[in-house]
Tab-separated table of C-alpha atoms in Angstrom:
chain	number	residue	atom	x	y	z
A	1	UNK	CA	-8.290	-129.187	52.699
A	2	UNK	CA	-10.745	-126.355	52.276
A	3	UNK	CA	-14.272	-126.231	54.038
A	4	UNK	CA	-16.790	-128.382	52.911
A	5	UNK	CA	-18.495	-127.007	49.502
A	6	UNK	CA	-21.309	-126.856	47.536
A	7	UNK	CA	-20.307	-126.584	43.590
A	8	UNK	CA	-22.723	-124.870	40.638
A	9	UNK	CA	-21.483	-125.150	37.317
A	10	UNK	CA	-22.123	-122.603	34.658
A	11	UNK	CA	-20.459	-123.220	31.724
A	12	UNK	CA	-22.389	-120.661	29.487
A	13	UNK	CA	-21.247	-117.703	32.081
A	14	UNK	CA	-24.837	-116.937	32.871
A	15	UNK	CA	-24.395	-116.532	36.558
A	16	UNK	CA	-21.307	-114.361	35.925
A	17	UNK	CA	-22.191	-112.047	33.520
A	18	UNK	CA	-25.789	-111.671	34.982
A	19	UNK	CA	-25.224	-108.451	36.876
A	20	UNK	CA	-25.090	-107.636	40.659
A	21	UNK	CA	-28.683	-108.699	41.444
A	22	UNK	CA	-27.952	-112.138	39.990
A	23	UNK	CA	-24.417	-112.241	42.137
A	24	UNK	CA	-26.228	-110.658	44.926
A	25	UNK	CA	-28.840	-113.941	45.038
A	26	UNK	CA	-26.330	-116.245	45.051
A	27	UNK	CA	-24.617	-114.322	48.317
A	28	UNK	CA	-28.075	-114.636	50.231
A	29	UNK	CA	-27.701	-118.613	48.583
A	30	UNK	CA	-24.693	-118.807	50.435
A	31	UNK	CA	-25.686	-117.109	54.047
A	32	UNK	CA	-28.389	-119.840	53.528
A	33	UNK	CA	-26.706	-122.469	53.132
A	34	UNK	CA	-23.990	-121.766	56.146
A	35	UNK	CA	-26.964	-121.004	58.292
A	36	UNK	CA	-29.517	-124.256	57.585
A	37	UNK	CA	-26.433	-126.792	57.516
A	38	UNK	CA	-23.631	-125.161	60.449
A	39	UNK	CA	-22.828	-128.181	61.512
A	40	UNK	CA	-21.914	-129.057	57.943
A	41	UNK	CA	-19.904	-125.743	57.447
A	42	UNK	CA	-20.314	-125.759	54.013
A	43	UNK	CA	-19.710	-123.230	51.320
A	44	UNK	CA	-20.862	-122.094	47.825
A	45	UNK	CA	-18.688	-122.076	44.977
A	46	UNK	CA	-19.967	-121.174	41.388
A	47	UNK	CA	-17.591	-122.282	38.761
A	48	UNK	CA	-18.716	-119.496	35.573
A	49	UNK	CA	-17.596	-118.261	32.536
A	50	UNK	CA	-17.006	-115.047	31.058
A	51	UNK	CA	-14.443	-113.074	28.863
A	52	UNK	CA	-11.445	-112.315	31.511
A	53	UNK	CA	-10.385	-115.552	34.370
A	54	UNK	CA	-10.433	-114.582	37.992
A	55	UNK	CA	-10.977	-111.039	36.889
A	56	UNK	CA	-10.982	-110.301	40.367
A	57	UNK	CA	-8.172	-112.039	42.057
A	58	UNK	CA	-9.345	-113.297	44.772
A	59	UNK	CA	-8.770	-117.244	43.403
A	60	UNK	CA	-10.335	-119.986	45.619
A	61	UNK	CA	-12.024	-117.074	48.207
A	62	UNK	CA	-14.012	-115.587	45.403
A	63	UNK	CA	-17.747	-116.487	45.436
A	64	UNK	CA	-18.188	-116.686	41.615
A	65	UNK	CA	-14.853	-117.886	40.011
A	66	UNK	CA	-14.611	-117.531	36.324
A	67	UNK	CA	-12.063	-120.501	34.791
A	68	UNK	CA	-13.126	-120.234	30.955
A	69	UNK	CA	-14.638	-118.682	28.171
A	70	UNK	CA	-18.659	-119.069	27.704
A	71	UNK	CA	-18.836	-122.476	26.172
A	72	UNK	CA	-20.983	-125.759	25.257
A	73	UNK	CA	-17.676	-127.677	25.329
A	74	UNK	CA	-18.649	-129.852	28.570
A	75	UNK	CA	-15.795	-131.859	28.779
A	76	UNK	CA	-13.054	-128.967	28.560
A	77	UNK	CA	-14.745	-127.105	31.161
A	78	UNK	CA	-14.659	-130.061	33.744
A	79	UNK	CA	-11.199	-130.403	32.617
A	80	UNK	CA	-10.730	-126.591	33.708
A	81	UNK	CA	-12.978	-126.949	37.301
A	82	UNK	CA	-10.669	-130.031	38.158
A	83	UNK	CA	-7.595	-128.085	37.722
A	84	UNK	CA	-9.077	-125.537	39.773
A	85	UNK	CA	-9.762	-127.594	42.885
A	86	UNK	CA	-7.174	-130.022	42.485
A	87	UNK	CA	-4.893	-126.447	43.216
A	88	UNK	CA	-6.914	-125.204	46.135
A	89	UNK	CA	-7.521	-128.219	47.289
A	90	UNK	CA	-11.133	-128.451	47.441
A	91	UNK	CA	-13.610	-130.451	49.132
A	92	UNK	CA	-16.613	-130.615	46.851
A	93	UNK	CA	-19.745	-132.676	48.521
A	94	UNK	CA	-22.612	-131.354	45.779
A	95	UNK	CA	-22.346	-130.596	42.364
A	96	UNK	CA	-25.393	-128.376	40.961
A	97	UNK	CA	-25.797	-128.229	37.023
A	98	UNK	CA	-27.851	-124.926	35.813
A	99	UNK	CA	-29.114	-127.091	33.012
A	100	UNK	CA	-29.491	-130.891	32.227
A	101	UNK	CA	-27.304	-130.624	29.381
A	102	UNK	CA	-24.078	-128.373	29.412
A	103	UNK	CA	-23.897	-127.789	33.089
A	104	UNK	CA	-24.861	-131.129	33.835
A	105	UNK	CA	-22.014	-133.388	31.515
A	106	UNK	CA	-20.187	-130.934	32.812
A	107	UNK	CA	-20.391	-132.810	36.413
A	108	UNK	CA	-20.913	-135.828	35.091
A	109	UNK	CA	-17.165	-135.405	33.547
A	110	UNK	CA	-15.865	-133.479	36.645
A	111	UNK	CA	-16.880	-136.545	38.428
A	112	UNK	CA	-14.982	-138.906	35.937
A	113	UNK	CA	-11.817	-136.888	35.969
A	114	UNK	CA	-11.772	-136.739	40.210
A	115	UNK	CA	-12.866	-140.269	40.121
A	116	UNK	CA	-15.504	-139.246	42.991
A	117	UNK	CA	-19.174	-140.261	42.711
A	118	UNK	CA	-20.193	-136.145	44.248
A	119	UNK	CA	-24.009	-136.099	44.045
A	120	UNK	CA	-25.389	-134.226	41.324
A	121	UNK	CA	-28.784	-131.540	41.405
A	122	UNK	CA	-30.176	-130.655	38.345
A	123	UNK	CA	-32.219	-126.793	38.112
A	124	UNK	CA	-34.653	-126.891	35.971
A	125	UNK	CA	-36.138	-123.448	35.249
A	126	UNK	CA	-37.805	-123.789	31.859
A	127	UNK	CA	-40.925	-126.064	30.766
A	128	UNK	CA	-38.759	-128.379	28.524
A	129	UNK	CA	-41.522	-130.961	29.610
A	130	UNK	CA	-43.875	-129.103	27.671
A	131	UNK	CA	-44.183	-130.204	24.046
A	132	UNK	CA	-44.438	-126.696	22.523
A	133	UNK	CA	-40.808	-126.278	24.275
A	134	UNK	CA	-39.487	-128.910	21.814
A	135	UNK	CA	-41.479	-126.779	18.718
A	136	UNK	CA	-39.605	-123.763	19.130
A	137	UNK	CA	-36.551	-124.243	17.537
A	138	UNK	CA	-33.943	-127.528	16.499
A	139	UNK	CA	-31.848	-126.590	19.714
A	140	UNK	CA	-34.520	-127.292	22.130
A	141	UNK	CA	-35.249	-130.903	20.053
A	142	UNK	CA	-31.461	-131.680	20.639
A	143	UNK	CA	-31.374	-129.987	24.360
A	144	UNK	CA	-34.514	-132.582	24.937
A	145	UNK	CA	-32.937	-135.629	23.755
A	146	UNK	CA	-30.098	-134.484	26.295
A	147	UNK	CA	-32.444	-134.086	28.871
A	148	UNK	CA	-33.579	-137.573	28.643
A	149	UNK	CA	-30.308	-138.440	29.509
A	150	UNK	CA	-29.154	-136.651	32.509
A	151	UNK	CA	-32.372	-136.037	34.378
A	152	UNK	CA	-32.505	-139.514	35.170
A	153	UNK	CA	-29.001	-139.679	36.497
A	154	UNK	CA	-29.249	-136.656	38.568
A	155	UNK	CA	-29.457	-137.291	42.862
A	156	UNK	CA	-31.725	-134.200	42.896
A	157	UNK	CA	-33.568	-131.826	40.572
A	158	UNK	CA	-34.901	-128.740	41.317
A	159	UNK	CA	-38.035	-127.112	39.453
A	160	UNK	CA	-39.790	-123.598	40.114
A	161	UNK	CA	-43.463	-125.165	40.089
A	162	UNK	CA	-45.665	-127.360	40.878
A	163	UNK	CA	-47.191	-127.997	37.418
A	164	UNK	CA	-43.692	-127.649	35.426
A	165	UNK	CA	-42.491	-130.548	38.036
A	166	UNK	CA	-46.077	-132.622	37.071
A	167	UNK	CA	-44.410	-132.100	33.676
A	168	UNK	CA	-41.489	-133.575	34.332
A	169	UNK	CA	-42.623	-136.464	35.885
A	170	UNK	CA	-44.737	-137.061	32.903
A	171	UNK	CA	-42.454	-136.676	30.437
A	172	UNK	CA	-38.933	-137.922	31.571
A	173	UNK	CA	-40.428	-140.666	34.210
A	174	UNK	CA	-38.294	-139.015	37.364
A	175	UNK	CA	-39.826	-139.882	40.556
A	176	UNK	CA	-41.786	-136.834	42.238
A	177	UNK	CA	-39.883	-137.787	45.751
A	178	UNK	CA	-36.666	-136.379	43.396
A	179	UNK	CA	-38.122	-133.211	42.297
A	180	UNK	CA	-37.898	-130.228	44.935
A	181	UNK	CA	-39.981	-127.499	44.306
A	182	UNK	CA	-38.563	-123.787	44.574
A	183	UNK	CA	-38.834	-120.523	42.591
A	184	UNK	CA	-36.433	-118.380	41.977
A	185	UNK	CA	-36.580	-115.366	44.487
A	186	UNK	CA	-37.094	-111.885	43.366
A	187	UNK	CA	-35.577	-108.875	44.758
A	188	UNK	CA	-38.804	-106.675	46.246
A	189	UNK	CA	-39.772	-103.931	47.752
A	190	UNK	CA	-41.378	-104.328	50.828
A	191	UNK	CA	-44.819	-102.684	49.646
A	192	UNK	CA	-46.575	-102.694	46.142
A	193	UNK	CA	-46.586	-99.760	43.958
A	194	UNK	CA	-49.198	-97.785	44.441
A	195	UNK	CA	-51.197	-97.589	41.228
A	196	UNK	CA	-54.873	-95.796	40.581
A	197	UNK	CA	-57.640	-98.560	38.940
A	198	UNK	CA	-57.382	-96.495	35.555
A	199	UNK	CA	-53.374	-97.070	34.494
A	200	UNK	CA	-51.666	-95.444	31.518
A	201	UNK	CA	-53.549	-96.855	27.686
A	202	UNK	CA	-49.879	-98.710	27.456
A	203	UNK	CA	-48.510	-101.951	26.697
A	204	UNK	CA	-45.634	-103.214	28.460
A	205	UNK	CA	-43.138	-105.950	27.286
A	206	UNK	CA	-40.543	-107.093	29.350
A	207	UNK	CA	-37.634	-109.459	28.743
A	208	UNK	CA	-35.324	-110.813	26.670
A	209	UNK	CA	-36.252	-109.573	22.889
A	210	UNK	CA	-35.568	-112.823	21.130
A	211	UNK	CA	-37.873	-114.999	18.246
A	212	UNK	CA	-38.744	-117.555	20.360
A	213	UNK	CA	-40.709	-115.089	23.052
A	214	UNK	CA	-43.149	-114.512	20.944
A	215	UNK	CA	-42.190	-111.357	20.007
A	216	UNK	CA	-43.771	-111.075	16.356
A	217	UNK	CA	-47.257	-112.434	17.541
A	218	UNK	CA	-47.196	-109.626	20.283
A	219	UNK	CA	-46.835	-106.901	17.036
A	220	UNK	CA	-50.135	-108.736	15.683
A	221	UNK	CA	-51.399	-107.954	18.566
A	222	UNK	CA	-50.578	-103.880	18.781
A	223	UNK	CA	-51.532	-103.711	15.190
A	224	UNK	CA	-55.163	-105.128	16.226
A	225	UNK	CA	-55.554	-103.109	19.593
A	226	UNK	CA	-53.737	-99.923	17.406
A	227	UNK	CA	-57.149	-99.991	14.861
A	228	UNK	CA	-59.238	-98.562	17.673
A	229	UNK	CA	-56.818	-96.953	19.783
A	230	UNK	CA	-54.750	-94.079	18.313
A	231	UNK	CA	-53.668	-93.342	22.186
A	232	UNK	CA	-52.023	-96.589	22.613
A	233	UNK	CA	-48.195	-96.907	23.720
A	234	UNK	CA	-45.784	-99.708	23.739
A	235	UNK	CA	-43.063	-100.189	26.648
A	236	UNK	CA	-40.485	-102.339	25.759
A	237	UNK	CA	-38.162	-102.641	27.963
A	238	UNK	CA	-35.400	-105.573	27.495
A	239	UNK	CA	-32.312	-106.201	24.589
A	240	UNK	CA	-31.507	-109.659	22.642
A	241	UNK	CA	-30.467	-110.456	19.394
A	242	UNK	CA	-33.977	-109.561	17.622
A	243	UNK	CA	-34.433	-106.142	18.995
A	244	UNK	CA	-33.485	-103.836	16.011
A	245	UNK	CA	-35.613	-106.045	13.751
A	246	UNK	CA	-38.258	-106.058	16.310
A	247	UNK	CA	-38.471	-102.563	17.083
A	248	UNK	CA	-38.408	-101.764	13.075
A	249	UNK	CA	-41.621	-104.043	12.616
A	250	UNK	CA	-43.460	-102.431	16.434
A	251	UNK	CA	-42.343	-98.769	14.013
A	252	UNK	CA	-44.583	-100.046	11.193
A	253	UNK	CA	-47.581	-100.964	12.904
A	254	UNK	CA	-47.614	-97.650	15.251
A	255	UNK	CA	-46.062	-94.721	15.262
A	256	UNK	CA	-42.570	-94.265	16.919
A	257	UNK	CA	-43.651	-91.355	18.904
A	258	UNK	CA	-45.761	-94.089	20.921
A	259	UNK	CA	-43.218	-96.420	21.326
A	260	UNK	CA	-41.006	-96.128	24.368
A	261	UNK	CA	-37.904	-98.672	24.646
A	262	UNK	CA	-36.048	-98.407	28.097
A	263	UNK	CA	-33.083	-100.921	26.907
A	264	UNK	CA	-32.582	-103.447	29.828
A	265	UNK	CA	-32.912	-102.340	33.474
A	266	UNK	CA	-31.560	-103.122	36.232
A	267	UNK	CA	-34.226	-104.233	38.772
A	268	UNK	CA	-34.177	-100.867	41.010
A	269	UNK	CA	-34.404	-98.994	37.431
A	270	UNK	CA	-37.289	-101.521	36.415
A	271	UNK	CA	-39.478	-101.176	39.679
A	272	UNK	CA	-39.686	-96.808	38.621
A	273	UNK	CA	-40.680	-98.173	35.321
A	274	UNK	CA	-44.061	-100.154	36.294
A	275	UNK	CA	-45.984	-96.581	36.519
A	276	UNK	CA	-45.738	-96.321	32.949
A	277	UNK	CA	-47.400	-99.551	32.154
A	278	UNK	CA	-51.356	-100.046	32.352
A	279	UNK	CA	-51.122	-104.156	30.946
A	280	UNK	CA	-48.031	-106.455	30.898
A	281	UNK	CA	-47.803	-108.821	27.915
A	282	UNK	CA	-46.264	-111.972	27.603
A	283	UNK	CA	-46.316	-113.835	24.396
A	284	UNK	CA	-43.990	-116.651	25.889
A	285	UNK	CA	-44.998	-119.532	24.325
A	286	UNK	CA	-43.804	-121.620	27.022
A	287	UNK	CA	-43.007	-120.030	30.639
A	288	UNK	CA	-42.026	-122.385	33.666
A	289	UNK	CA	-42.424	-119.641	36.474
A	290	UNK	CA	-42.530	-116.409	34.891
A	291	UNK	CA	-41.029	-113.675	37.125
A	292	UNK	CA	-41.737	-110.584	35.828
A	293	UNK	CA	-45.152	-111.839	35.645
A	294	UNK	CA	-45.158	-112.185	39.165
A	295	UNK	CA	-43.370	-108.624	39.416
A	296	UNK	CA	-46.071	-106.854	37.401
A	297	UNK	CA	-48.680	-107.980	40.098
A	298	UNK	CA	-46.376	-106.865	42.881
A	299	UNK	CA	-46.124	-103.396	41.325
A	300	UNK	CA	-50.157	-103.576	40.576
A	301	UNK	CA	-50.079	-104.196	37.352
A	302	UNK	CA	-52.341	-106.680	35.509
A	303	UNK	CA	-50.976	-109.382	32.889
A	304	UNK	CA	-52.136	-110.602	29.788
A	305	UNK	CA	-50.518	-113.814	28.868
A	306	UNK	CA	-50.824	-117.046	26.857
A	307	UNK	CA	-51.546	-120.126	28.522
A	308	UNK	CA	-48.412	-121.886	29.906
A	309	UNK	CA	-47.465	-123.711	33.637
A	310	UNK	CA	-45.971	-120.593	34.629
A	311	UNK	CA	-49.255	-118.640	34.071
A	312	UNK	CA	-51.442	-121.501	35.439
A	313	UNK	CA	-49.340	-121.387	38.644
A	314	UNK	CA	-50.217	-117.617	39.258
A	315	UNK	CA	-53.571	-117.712	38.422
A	316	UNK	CA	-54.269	-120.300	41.455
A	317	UNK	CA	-52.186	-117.602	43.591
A	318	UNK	CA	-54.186	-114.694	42.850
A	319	UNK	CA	-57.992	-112.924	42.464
A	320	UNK	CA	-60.010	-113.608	39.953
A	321	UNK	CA	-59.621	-110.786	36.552
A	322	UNK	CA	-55.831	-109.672	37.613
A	323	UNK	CA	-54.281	-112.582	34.615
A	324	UNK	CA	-56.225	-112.809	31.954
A	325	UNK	CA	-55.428	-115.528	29.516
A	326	UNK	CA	-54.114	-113.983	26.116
A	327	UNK	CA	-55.902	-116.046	22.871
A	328	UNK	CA	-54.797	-114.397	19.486
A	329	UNK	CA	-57.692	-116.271	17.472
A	330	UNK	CA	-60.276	-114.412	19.245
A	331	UNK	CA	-61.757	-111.517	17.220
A	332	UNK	CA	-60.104	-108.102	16.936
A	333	UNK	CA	-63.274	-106.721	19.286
A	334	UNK	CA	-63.032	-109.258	21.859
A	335	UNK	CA	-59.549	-108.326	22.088
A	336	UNK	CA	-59.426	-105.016	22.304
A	337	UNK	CA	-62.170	-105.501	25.323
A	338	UNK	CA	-60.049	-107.722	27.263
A	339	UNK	CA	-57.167	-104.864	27.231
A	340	UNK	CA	-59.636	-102.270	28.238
A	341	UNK	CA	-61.092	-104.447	31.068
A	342	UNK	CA	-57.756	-105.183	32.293
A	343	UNK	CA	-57.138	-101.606	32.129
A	344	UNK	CA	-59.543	-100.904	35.006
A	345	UNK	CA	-58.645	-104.165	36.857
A	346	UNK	CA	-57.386	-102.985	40.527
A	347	UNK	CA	-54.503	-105.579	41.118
A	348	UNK	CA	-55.074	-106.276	45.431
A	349	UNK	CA	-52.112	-105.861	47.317
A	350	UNK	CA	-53.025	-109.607	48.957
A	351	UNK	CA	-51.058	-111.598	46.085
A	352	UNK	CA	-47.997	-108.677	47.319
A	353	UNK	CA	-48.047	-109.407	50.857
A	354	UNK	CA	-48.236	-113.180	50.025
A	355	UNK	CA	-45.780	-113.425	47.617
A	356	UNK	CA	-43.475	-111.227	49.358
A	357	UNK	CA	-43.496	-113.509	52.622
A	358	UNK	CA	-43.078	-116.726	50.768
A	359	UNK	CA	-40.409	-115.627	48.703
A	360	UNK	CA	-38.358	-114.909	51.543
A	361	UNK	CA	-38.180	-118.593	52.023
A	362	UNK	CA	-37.398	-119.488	48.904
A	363	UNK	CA	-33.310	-119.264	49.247
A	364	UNK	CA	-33.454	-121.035	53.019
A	365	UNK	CA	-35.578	-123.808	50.966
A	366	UNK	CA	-33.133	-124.284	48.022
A	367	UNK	CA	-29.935	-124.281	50.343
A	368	UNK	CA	-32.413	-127.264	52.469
A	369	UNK	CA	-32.806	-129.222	49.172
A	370	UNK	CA	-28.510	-129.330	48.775
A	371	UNK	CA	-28.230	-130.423	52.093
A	372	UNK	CA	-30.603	-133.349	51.942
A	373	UNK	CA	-29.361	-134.027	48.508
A	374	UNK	CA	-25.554	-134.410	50.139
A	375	UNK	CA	-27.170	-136.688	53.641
A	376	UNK	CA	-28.949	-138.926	50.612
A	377	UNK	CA	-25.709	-139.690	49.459
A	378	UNK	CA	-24.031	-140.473	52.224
């Protein structure tokens, strides 16, 4: 039998088709988790999805093994992942769901079909506790209900903050001794960007270009800042399945010339990028953590965004003026003063230092959280 392992299930392939710096993260997961539990000698396995199996050959060796196609069919992938280790013989001591609902019955069937009762942690990364998260769309109503389900099962979950795991004791009724709180690291450099006080008269949206992001409140909001600003420019930088719409509707509200879309970057593409923003935008309705909002302070960049835990969480980390909370039903004057104040707002490079130190601890603390998870169950 194989080493000891930790198992992450990913059903939907988003680990595995999420690019080197998302495969590179769960590497430094994995140095973590040999280093804070040797005795233990265990291992990380993530069990993904994507369009090719074992693409790479390398079978039960191979860090991120792909065994299906992207689906929502739980029980056939946990059908697949036993297979899989019933061949290599694997000894699986933690199974960690991406999601309460498809990765999660995903080990909760894995653990009927090996007839094992392997601990289960939950991640959490979005504010499904929140009830504008259940608003946006049908999905999230149904993805709720699920939730409501699992989360109580799990051993372990894992949120990114403080106030989305207040949430979640609030709403599902988990016990706060259950929740372990730990962002997501971020691949930094090891200084700021060094940006003047008065920034480019731009706009910058990042991320994934999709309905429920807000996407057609932030053109309301260019149309309103473009009435007394013929200089302004958009950055949009990002892809999903409302882009060309997106970008036709940002084309009739200012002129293409002043928009500039970069597609989606790869983070060492996207930290040469921050120069040509003066003010990030978010327009997330609901954000648990909010990473590039955290990356647009690194780089020295300001952010305008609506009110969510995510937001709330970096406004106790950082000065005063540097987020500014983004209201729509304020008039078009007051609006168009908040962008020009945050246009002269000099972002300190203490929230950079900070952040940079503490997220450095952030994959040692997650690979802690398995291994107390796995002695709980013992």
């Amino acid at each position: 039998m194989s080493n000891p392992s930790v198992l992450i299930l990913d059903p939907r392939g988003n680990i595995a088709v999420g690019g080197k710096d998302v495969i590179a993260r769960h590497e430094t997961y994995a140095k973590e988790l040999f280093t804070q539990g040797k005795s233990l000698r265990l291992d990380l396995k993530v069990f993904s999805a994507g369009v090719s199996l074992q693409s790479s050959g390398k079978g039960k060796n191979e860090r991120v093994i792909t065994i299906s196609k992207p689906t929502f069919n739980s029980y056939m992938f946990a059908k697949k992942a036993h297979k899989f280790i019933k061949i290599n013989n694997l000894n699986v001591k933690l199974l960690v769901a991406g999601d309460p609902w498809e990765s999660y019955w995903s080990a909760y069937f894995l653990n009927k079909f090996l007839n094992k009762r392997i601990p289960i942690q939950i991640q959490v990364h979005g504010d499904i506790a929140d009830p504008r998260w259940r608003r946006i769309n049908y999905r999230n109503r149904i993805r709720f209900s699920l939730a409501k389900l699992s989360l109580p099962k799990a051993s372990s979950v894992r949120a990114v903050t403080k106030y989305q795991a207040e949430n979640l004791v609030k709403a599902f009724g988990i016990k706060r001794e259950r929740i372990v709180v730990v962002p997501v690291p971020i691949t930094v450099v090891s200084k700021s960007v060094a940006l003047q006080s008065e920034r480019p008269e731009t706009i910058g949206l990042i991320g994934r270009i999709h309905q429920d992001r807000g996407i057609w409140e932030f053109i309301r909001l260019i149309r309103i800042l473009n009435s007394s600003s013929k200089d302004l420019k958009v950055v949009v930088i990002g892809d999903g399945p409302s882009k060309d719409k997106f970008l036709l509707k940002l084309s009739s509200v200012i002129p293409k010339n002043r928009i500039i879309y970069l597609g989606q970057l790869p983070e060492s593409e996207l930290r040469k990028a921050w120069k040509r923003i003066g003010v990030l935008v978010s327009m997330a309705p609901v954000e648990s953590y909010g990473r590039v909002i955290r990356e647009s302070l690194i780089a020295g960049v300001p952010v305008w965004a609506k009110a969510s835990a995510g937001v709330k969480d970096l406004m106790d980390n950082c000065k005063k003026g540097e987020v500014k909370l983004l209201d729509l039903s304020k008039s078009d004057a007051s609006l168009d003063k908040d962008f020009k104040t945050l246009l002269k707002t000099k972002v300190s490079s203490d929230f950079s230092k900070r952040f940079i130190k503490e997220n450095n601890t952030y994959a040692a603390k997650l690979a802690i959280s398995w291994i107390n998870t796995i002695n709980k169950a013992k």
